[in-house]
mmCIF file of C-alpha atoms in Angstrom:
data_model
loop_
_atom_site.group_PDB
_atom_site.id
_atom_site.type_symbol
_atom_site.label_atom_id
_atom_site.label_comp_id
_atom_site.label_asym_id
_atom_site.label_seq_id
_atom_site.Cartn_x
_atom_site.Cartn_y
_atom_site.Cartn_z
ATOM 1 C CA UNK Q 152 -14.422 4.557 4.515
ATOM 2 C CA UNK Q 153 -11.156 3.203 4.971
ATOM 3 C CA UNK Q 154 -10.633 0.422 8.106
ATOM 4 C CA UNK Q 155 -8.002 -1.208 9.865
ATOM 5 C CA UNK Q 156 -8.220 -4.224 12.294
ATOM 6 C CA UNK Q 157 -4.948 -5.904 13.861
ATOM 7 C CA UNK Q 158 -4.929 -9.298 14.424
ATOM 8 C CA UNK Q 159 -2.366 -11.603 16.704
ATOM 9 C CA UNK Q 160 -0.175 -10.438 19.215
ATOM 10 C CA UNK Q 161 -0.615 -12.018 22.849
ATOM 11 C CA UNK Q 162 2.368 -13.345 25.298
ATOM 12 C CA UNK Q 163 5.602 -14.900 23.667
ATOM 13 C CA UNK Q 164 8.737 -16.107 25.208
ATOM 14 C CA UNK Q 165 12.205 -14.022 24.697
ATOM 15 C CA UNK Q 166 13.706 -15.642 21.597
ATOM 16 C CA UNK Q 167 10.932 -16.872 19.979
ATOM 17 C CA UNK Q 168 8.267 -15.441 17.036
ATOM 18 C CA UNK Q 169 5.252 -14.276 16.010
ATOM 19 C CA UNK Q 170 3.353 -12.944 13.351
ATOM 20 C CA UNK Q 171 0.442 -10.270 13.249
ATOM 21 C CA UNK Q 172 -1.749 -9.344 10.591
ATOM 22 C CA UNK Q 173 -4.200 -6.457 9.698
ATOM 23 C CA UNK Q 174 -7.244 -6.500 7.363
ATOM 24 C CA UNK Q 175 -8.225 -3.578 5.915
ATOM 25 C CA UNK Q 176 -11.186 -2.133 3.808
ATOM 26 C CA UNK Q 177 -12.043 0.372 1.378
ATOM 27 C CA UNK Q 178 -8.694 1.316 0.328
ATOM 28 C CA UNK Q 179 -6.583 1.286 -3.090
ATOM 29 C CA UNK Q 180 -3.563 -0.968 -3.874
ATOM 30 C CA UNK Q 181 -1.498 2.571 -3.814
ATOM 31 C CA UNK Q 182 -1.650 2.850 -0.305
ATOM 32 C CA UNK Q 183 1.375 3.152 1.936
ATOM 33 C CA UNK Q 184 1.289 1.152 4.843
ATOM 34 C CA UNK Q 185 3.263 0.509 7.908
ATOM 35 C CA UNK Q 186 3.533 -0.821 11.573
ATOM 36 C CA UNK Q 187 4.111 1.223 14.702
ATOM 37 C CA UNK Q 188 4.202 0.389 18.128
ATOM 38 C CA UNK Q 189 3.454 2.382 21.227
ATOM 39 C CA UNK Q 190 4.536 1.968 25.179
ATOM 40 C CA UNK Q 191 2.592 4.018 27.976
ATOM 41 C CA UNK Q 192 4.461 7.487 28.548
ATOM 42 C CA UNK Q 193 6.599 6.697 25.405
ATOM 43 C CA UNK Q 194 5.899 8.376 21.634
ATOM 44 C CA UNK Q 195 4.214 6.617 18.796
ATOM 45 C CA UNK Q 196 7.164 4.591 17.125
ATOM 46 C CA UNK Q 197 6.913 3.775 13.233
ATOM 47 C CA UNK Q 198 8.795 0.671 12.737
ATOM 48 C CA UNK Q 199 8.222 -0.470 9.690
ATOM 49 C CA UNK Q 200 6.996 0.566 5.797
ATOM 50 C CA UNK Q 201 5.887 -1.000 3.043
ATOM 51 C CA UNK Q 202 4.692 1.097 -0.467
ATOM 52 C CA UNK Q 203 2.841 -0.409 -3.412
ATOM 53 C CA UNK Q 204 5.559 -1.228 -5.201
ATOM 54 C CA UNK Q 205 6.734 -3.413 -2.090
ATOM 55 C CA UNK Q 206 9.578 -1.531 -1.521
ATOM 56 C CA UNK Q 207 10.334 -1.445 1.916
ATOM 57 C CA UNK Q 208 11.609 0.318 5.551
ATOM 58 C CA UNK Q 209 12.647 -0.545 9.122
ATOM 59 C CA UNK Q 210 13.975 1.340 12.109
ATOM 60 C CA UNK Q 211 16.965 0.364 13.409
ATOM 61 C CA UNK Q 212 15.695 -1.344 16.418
ATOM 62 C CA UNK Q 213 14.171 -4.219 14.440
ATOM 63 C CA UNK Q 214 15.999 -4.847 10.934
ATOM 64 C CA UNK Q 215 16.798 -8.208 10.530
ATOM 65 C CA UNK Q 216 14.242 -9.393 12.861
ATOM 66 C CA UNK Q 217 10.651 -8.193 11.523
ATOM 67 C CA UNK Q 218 9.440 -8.331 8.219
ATOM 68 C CA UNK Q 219 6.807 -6.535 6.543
ATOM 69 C CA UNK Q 220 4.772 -7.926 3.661
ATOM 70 C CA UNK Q 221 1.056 -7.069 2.125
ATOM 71 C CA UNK Q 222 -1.247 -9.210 0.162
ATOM 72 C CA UNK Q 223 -2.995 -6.745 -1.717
ATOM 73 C CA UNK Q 224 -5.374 -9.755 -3.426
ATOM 74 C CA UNK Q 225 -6.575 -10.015 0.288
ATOM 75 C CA UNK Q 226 -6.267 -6.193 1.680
ATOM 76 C CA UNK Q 227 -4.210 -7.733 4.216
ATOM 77 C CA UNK Q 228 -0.734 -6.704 5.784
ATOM 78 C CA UNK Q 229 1.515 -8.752 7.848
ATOM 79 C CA UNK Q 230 3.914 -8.285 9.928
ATOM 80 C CA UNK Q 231 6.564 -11.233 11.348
ATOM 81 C CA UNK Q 232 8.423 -10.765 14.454
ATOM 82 C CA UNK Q 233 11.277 -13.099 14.935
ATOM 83 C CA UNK Q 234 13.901 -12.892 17.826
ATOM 84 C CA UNK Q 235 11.492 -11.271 19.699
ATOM 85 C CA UNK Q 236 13.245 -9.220 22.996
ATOM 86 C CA UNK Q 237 11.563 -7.738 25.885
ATOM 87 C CA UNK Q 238 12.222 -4.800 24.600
ATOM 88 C CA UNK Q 239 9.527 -5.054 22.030
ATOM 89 C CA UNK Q 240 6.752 -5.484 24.146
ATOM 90 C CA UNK Q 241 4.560 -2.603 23.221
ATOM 91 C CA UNK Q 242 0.822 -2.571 21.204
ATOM 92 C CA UNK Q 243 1.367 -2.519 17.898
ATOM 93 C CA UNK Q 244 -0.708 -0.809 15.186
ATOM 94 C CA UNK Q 245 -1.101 -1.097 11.557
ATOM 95 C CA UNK Q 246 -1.694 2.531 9.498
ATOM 96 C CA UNK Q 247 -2.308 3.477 6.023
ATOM 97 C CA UNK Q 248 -2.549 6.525 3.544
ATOM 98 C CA UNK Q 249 -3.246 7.525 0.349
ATOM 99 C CA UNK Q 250 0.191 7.407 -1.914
ATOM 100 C CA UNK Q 251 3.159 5.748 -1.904
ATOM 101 C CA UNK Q 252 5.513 9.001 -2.120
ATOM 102 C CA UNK Q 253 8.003 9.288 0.930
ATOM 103 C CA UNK Q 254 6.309 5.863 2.487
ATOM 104 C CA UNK Q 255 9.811 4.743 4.096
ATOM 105 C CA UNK Q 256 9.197 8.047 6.115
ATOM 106 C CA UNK Q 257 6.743 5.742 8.144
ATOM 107 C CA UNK Q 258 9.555 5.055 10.087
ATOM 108 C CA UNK Q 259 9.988 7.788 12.598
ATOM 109 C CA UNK Q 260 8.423 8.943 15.771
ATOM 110 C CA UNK Q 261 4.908 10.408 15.181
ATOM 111 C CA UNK Q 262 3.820 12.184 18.297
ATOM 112 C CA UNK Q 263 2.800 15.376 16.509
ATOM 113 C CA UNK Q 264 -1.100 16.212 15.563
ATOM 114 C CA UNK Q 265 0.310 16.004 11.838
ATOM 115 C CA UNK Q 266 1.911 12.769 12.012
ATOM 116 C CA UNK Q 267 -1.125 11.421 13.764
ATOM 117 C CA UNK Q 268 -3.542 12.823 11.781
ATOM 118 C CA UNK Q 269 -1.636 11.946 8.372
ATOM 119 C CA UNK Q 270 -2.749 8.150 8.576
ATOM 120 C CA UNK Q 271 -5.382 6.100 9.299
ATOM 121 C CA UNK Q 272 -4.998 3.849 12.509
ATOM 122 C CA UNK Q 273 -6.228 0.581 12.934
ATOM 123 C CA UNK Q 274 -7.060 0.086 17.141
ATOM 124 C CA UNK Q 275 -3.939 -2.161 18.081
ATOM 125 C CA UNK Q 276 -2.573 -5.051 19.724
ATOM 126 C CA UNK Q 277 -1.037 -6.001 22.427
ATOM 127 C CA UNK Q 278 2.807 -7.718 22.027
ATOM 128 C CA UNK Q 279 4.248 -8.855 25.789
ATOM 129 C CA UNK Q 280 7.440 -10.423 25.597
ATOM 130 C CA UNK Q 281 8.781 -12.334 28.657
ATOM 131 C CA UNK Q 282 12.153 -13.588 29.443
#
């Protein structure tokens, strides 16, 4: 059974960074992974990908200032946010499935039963930025 749990997040100033990390379980090194983030009313947002091979993916609204990384030693993915804006305050959640094929199409709005129902989800956490 494969599982997801975010950690990190919490309240940081405009400007300034932080990084969040999600442990996972019972999956295979060939899993393509990714971040998305969510605001009340707003779709599901993928914002960043990352496939086995550690090739990676970012939307436009966050290139140059995240980074995505795995450590698949540790079944752990990671996730640095640097010049952090309000506009990124949202809950972020970590996501996985089987195969690296098309993994940069992480990064797209998934509002759809499909798209949701394509990956597995860890619960998220919550990113408030404050200027």
């Amino acid at each position: 059974q494969v599982q997801l749990q975010e950690f990190g997040g919490g309240s940081v100033q405009a400007g300034g960074s932080t990084r969040l990390s999600c442990a996972t379980s019972g999956m295979h090194s060939d899993y393509c992974m990714g971040w998305f983030r969510q605001v009340p009313g707003k779709d599901r947002e993928g914002i960043a990908s990352i496939d086995s091979g550690g090739n990676t993916n970012y939307a436009a609204s966050v290139k140059g200032r995240f980074t995505i990384s795995r450590d698949n030693a540790k079944n752990t993915l990671f996730l640095q946010m640097d010049a952090l804006r309000p506009d990124d305050t949202a809950e972020y959640l970590c996501a996985a499935r089987g195969g690296s094929a098309g993994c940069a199409g992480i990064v797209r709005r998934c509002s759809d039963a499909y798209c949701l129902g394509s990956y597995y989800w860890g619960h998220g956490t919550q990113v408030t930025v404050s200027s």
